[in-house]
mmCIF file of C-alpha atoms in Angstrom:
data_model
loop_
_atom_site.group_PDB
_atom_site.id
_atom_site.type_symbol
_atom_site.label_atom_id
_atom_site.label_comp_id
_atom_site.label_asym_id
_atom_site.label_seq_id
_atom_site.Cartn_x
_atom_site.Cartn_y
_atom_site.Cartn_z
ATOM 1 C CA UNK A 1 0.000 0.000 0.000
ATOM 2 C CA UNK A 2 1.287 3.294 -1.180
ATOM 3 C CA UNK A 3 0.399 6.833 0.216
ATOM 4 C CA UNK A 4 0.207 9.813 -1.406
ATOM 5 C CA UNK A 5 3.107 12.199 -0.678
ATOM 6 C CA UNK A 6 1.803 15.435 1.043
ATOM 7 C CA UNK A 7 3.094 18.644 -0.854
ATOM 8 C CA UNK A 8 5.935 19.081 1.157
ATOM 9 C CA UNK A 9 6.831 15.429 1.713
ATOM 10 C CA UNK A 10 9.827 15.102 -0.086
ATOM 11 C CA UNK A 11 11.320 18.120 1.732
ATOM 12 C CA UNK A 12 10.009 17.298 5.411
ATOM 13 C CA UNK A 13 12.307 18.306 8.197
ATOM 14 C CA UNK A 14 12.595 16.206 11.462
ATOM 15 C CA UNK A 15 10.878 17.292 14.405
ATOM 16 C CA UNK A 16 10.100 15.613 17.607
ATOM 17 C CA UNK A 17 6.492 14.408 18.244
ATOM 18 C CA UNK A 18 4.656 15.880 21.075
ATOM 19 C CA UNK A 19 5.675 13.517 23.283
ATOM 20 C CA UNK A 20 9.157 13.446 22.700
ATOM 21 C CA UNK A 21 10.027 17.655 23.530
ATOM 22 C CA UNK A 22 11.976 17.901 26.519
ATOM 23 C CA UNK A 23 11.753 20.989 28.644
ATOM 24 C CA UNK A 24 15.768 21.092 29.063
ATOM 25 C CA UNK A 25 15.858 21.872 25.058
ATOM 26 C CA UNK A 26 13.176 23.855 25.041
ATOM 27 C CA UNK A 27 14.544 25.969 27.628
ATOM 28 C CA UNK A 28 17.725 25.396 26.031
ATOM 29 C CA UNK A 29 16.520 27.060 22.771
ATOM 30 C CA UNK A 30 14.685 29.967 24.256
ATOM 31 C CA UNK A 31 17.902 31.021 26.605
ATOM 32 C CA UNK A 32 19.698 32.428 23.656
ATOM 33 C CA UNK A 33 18.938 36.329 22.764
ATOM 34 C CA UNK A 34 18.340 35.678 18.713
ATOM 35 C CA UNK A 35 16.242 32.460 19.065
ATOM 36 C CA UNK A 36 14.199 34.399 21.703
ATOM 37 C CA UNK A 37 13.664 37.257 19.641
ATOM 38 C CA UNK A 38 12.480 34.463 16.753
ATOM 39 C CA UNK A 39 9.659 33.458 18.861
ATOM 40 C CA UNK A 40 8.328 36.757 19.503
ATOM 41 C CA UNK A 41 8.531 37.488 16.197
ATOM 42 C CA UNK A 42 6.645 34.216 16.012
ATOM 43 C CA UNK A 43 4.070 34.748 18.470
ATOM 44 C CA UNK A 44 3.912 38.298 17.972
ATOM 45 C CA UNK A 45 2.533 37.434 14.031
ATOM 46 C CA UNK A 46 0.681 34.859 15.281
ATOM 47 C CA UNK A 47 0.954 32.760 12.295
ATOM 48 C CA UNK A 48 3.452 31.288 10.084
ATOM 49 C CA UNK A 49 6.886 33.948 8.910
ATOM 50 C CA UNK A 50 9.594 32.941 6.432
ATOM 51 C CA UNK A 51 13.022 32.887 7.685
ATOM 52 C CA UNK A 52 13.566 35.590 5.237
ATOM 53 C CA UNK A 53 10.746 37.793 7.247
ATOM 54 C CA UNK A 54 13.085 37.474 10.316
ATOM 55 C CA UNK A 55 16.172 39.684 10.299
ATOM 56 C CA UNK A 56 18.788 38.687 13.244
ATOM 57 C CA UNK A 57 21.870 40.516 13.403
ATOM 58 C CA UNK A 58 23.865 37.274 12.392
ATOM 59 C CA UNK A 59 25.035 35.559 9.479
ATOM 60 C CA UNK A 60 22.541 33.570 7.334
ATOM 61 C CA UNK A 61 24.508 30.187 8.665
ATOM 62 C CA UNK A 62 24.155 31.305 12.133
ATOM 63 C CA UNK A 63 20.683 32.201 11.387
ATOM 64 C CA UNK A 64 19.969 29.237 9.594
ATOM 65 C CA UNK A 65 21.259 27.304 13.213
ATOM 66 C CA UNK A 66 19.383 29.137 15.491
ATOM 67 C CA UNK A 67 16.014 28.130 13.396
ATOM 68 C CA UNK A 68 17.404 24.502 13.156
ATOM 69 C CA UNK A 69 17.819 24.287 17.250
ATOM 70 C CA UNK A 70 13.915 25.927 17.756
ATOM 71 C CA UNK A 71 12.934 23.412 15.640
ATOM 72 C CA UNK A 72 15.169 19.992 17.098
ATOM 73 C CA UNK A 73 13.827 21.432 20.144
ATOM 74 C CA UNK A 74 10.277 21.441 19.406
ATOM 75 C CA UNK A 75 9.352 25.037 19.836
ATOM 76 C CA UNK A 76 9.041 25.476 16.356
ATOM 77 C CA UNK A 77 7.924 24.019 13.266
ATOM 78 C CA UNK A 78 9.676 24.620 10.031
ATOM 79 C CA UNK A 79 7.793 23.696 6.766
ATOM 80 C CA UNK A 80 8.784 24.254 2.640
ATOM 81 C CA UNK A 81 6.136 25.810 1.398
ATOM 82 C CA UNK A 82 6.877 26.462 -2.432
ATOM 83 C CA UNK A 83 10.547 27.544 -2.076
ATOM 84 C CA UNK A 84 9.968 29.006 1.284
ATOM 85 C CA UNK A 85 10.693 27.635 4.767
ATOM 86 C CA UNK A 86 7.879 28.766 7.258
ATOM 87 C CA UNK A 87 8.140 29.122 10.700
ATOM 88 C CA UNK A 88 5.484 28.803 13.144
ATOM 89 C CA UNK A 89 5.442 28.582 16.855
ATOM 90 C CA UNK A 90 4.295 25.153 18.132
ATOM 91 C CA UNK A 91 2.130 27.053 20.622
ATOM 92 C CA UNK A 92 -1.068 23.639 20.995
ATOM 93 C CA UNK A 93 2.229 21.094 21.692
ATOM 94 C CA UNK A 94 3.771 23.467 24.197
ATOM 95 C CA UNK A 95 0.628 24.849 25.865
ATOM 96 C CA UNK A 96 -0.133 20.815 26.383
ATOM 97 C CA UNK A 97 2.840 19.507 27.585
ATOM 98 C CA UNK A 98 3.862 22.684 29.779
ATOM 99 C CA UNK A 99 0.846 24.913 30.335
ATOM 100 C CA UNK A 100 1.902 28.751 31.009
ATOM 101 C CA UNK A 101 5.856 28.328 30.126
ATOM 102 C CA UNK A 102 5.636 30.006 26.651
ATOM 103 C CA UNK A 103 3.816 32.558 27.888
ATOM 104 C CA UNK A 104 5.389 33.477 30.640
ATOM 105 C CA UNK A 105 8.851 33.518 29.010
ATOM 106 C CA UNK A 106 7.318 35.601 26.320
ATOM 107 C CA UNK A 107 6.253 37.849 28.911
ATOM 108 C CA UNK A 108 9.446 38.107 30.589
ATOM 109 C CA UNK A 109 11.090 38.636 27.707
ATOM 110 C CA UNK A 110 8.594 41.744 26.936
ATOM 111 C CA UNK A 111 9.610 43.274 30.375
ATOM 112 C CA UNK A 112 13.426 42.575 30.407
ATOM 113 C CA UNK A 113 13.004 44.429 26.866
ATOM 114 C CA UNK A 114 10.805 47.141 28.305
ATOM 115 C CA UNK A 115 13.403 47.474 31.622
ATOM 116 C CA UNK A 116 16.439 47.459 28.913
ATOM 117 C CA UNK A 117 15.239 49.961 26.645
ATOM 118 C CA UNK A 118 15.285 47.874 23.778
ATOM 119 C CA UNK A 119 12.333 46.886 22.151
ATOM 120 C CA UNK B 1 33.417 55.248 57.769
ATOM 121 C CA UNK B 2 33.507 51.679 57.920
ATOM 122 C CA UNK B 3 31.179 49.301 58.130
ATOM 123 C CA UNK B 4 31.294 45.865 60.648
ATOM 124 C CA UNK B 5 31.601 43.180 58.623
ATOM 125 C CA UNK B 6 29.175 40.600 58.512
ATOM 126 C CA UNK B 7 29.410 37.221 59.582
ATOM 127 C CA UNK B 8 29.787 35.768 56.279
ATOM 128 C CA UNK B 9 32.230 38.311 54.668
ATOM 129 C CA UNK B 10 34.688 37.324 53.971
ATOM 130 C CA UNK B 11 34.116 35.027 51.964
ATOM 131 C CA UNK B 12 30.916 36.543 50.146
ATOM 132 C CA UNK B 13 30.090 34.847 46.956
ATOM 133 C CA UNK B 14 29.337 36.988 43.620
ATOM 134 C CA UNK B 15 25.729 37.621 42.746
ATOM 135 C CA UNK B 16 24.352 39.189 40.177
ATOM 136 C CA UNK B 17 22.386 42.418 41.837
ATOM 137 C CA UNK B 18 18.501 42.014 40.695
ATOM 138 C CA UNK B 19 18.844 44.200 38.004
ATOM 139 C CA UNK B 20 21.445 42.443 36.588
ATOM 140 C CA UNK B 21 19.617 39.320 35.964
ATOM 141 C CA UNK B 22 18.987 38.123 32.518
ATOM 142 C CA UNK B 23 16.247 36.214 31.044
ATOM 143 C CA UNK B 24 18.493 34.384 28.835
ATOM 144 C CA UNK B 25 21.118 33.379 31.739
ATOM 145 C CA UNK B 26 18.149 32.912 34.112
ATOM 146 C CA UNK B 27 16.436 29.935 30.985
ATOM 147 C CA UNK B 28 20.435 28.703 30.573
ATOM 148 C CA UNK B 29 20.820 27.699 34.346
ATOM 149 C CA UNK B 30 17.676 25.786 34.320
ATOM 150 C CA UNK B 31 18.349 24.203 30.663
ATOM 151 C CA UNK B 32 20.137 21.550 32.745
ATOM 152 C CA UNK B 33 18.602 18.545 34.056
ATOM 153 C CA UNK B 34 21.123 18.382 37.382
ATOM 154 C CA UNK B 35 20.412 22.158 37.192
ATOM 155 C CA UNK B 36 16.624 21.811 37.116
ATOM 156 C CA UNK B 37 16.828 19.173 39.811
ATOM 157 C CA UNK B 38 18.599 21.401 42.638
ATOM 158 C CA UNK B 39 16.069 23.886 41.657
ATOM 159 C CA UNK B 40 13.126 21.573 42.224
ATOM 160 C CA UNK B 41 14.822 20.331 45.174
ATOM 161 C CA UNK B 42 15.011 24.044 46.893
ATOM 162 C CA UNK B 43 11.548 24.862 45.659
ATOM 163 C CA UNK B 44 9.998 21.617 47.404
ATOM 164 C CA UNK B 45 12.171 22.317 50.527
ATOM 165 C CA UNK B 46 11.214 25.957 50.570
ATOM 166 C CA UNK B 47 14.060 27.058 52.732
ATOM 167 C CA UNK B 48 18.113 26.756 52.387
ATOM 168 C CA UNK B 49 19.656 23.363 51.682
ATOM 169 C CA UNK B 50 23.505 22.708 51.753
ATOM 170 C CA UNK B 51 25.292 21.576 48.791
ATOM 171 C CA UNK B 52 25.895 18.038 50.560
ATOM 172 C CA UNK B 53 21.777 18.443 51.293
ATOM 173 C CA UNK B 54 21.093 18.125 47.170
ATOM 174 C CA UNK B 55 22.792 14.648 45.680
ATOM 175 C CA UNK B 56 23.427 14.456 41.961
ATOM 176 C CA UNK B 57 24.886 11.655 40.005
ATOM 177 C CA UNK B 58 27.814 13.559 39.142
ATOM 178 C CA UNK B 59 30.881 14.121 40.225
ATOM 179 C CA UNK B 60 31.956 17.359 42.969
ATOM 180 C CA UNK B 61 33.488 19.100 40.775
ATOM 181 C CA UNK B 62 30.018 19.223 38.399
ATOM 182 C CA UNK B 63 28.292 19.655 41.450
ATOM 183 C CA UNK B 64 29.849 22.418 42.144
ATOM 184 C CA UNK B 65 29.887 23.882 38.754
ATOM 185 C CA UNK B 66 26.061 23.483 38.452
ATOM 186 C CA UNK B 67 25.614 25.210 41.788
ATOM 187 C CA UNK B 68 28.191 28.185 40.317
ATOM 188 C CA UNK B 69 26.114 28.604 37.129
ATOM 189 C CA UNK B 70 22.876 28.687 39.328
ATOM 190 C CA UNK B 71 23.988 31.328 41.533
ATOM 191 C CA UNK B 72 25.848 33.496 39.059
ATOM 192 C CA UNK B 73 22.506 33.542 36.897
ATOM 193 C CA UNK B 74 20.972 34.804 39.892
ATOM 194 C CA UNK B 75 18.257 31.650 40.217
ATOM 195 C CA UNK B 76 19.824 30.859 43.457
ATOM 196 C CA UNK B 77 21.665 32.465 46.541
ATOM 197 C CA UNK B 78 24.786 30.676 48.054
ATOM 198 C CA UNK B 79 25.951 32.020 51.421
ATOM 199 C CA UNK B 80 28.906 30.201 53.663
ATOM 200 C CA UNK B 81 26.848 29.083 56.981
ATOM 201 C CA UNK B 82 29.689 28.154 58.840
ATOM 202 C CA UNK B 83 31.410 25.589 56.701
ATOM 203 C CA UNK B 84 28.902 24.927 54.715
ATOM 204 C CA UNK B 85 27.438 26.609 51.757
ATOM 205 C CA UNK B 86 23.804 27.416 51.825
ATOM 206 C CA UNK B 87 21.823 27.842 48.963
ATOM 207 C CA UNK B 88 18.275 29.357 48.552
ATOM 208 C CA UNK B 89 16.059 29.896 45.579
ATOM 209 C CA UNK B 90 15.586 33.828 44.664
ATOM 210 C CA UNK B 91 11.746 33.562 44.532
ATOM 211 C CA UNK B 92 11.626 37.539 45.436
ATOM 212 C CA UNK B 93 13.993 38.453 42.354
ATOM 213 C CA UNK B 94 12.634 36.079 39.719
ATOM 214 C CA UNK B 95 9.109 36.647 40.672
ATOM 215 C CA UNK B 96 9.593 40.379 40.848
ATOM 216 C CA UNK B 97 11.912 40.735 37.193
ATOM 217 C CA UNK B 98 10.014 37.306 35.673
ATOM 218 C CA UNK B 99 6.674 37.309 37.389
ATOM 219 C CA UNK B 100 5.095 33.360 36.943
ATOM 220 C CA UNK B 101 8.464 31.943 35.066
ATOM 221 C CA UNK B 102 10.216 30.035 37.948
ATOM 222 C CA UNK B 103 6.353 28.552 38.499
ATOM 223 C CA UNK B 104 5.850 27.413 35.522
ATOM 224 C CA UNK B 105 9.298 25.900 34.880
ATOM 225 C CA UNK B 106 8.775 23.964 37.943
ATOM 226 C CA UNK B 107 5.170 23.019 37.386
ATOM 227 C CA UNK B 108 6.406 21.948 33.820
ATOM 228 C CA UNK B 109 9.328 19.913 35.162
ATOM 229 C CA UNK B 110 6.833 17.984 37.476
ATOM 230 C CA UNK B 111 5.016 17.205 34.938
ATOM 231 C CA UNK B 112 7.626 16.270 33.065
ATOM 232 C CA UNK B 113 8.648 13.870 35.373
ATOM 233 C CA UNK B 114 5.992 12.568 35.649
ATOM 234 C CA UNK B 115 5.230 11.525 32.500
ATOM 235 C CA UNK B 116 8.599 9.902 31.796
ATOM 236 C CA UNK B 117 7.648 7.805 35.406
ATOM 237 C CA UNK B 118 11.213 10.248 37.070
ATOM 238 C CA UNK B 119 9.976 11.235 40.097
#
């Protein structure tokens, strides 16, 4: 028996099932200043953003990593769309598995920001 | 004018002051799953433990580095008692700069462990 390939199936990209995200890498991933400032681009959209839509201060291989460890880690999830890689925050898997965390590191981040004078 | 020294120092540890803390360092030091476990540990206890109080599979020397990245990311307080060095979660700080985060980490690394049948 044969399935048919989704549209992005020859170009998926590993990510951990719900039940495999850790909260050491997802705290992990969210402890470094560009990945946090990914997700609240992320959440801040509220939908799906191309890497491209994302400018870090970095290098487009550093860049590039910092998307690949959100992802590994299960915060985000990274689908080709057309020639495009979309990012969008796995908010339902998170909320689940560790109700309040996202938020409450987004909100922290807001303040530090806010306290910091920058952004 | 000179102050009277208190009883512990002379051999005060470095903190960070509260303002100093960061988000980022703060999400580091409890990336770890020794790390997250001395933090659990102080929560449940509520009041100082003693290095010697928390055990970890690891060796002293980790031990001891753990404990060094804890305190100098300002999640804990270590204060010689004595000979021994206390430590103490900074509930006031992190509740006051990161109001609901060390909560929800810990409520998330219960669950956590529960799931995966760890304590």
């Amino acid at each position: 028996m044969t399935t048919a390939a989704p549209a992005t199936g020859s170009r998926d990209l590993p990510h951990p099932e719900r039940g495999e995200i850790r909260l050491e890498a997802v705290l992990h991933a969210l402890s470094d200043p560009m990945r946090l400032q990914v997700v609240r681009e992320l959440a801040a959209d509220g939908d799906e953003l191309s890497c491209s839509d994302i400018v870090l201060p970095v290098t487009k291989s550093t860049t590039t990593h910092h998307f690949r460890v959100l992802r590994e880690s299960g915060v985000i999830r990274q689908v080709y769309r057309g020639t495009a890689k979309m990012n969008g925050l796995r908010r339902d898997d998170l909320g689940d598995l560790f109700p309040g965390l996202l938020d409450s590191v987004l909100a922290a981040a807001a303040g530090q920001a806010r306290r910091l004078g920058s952004g």
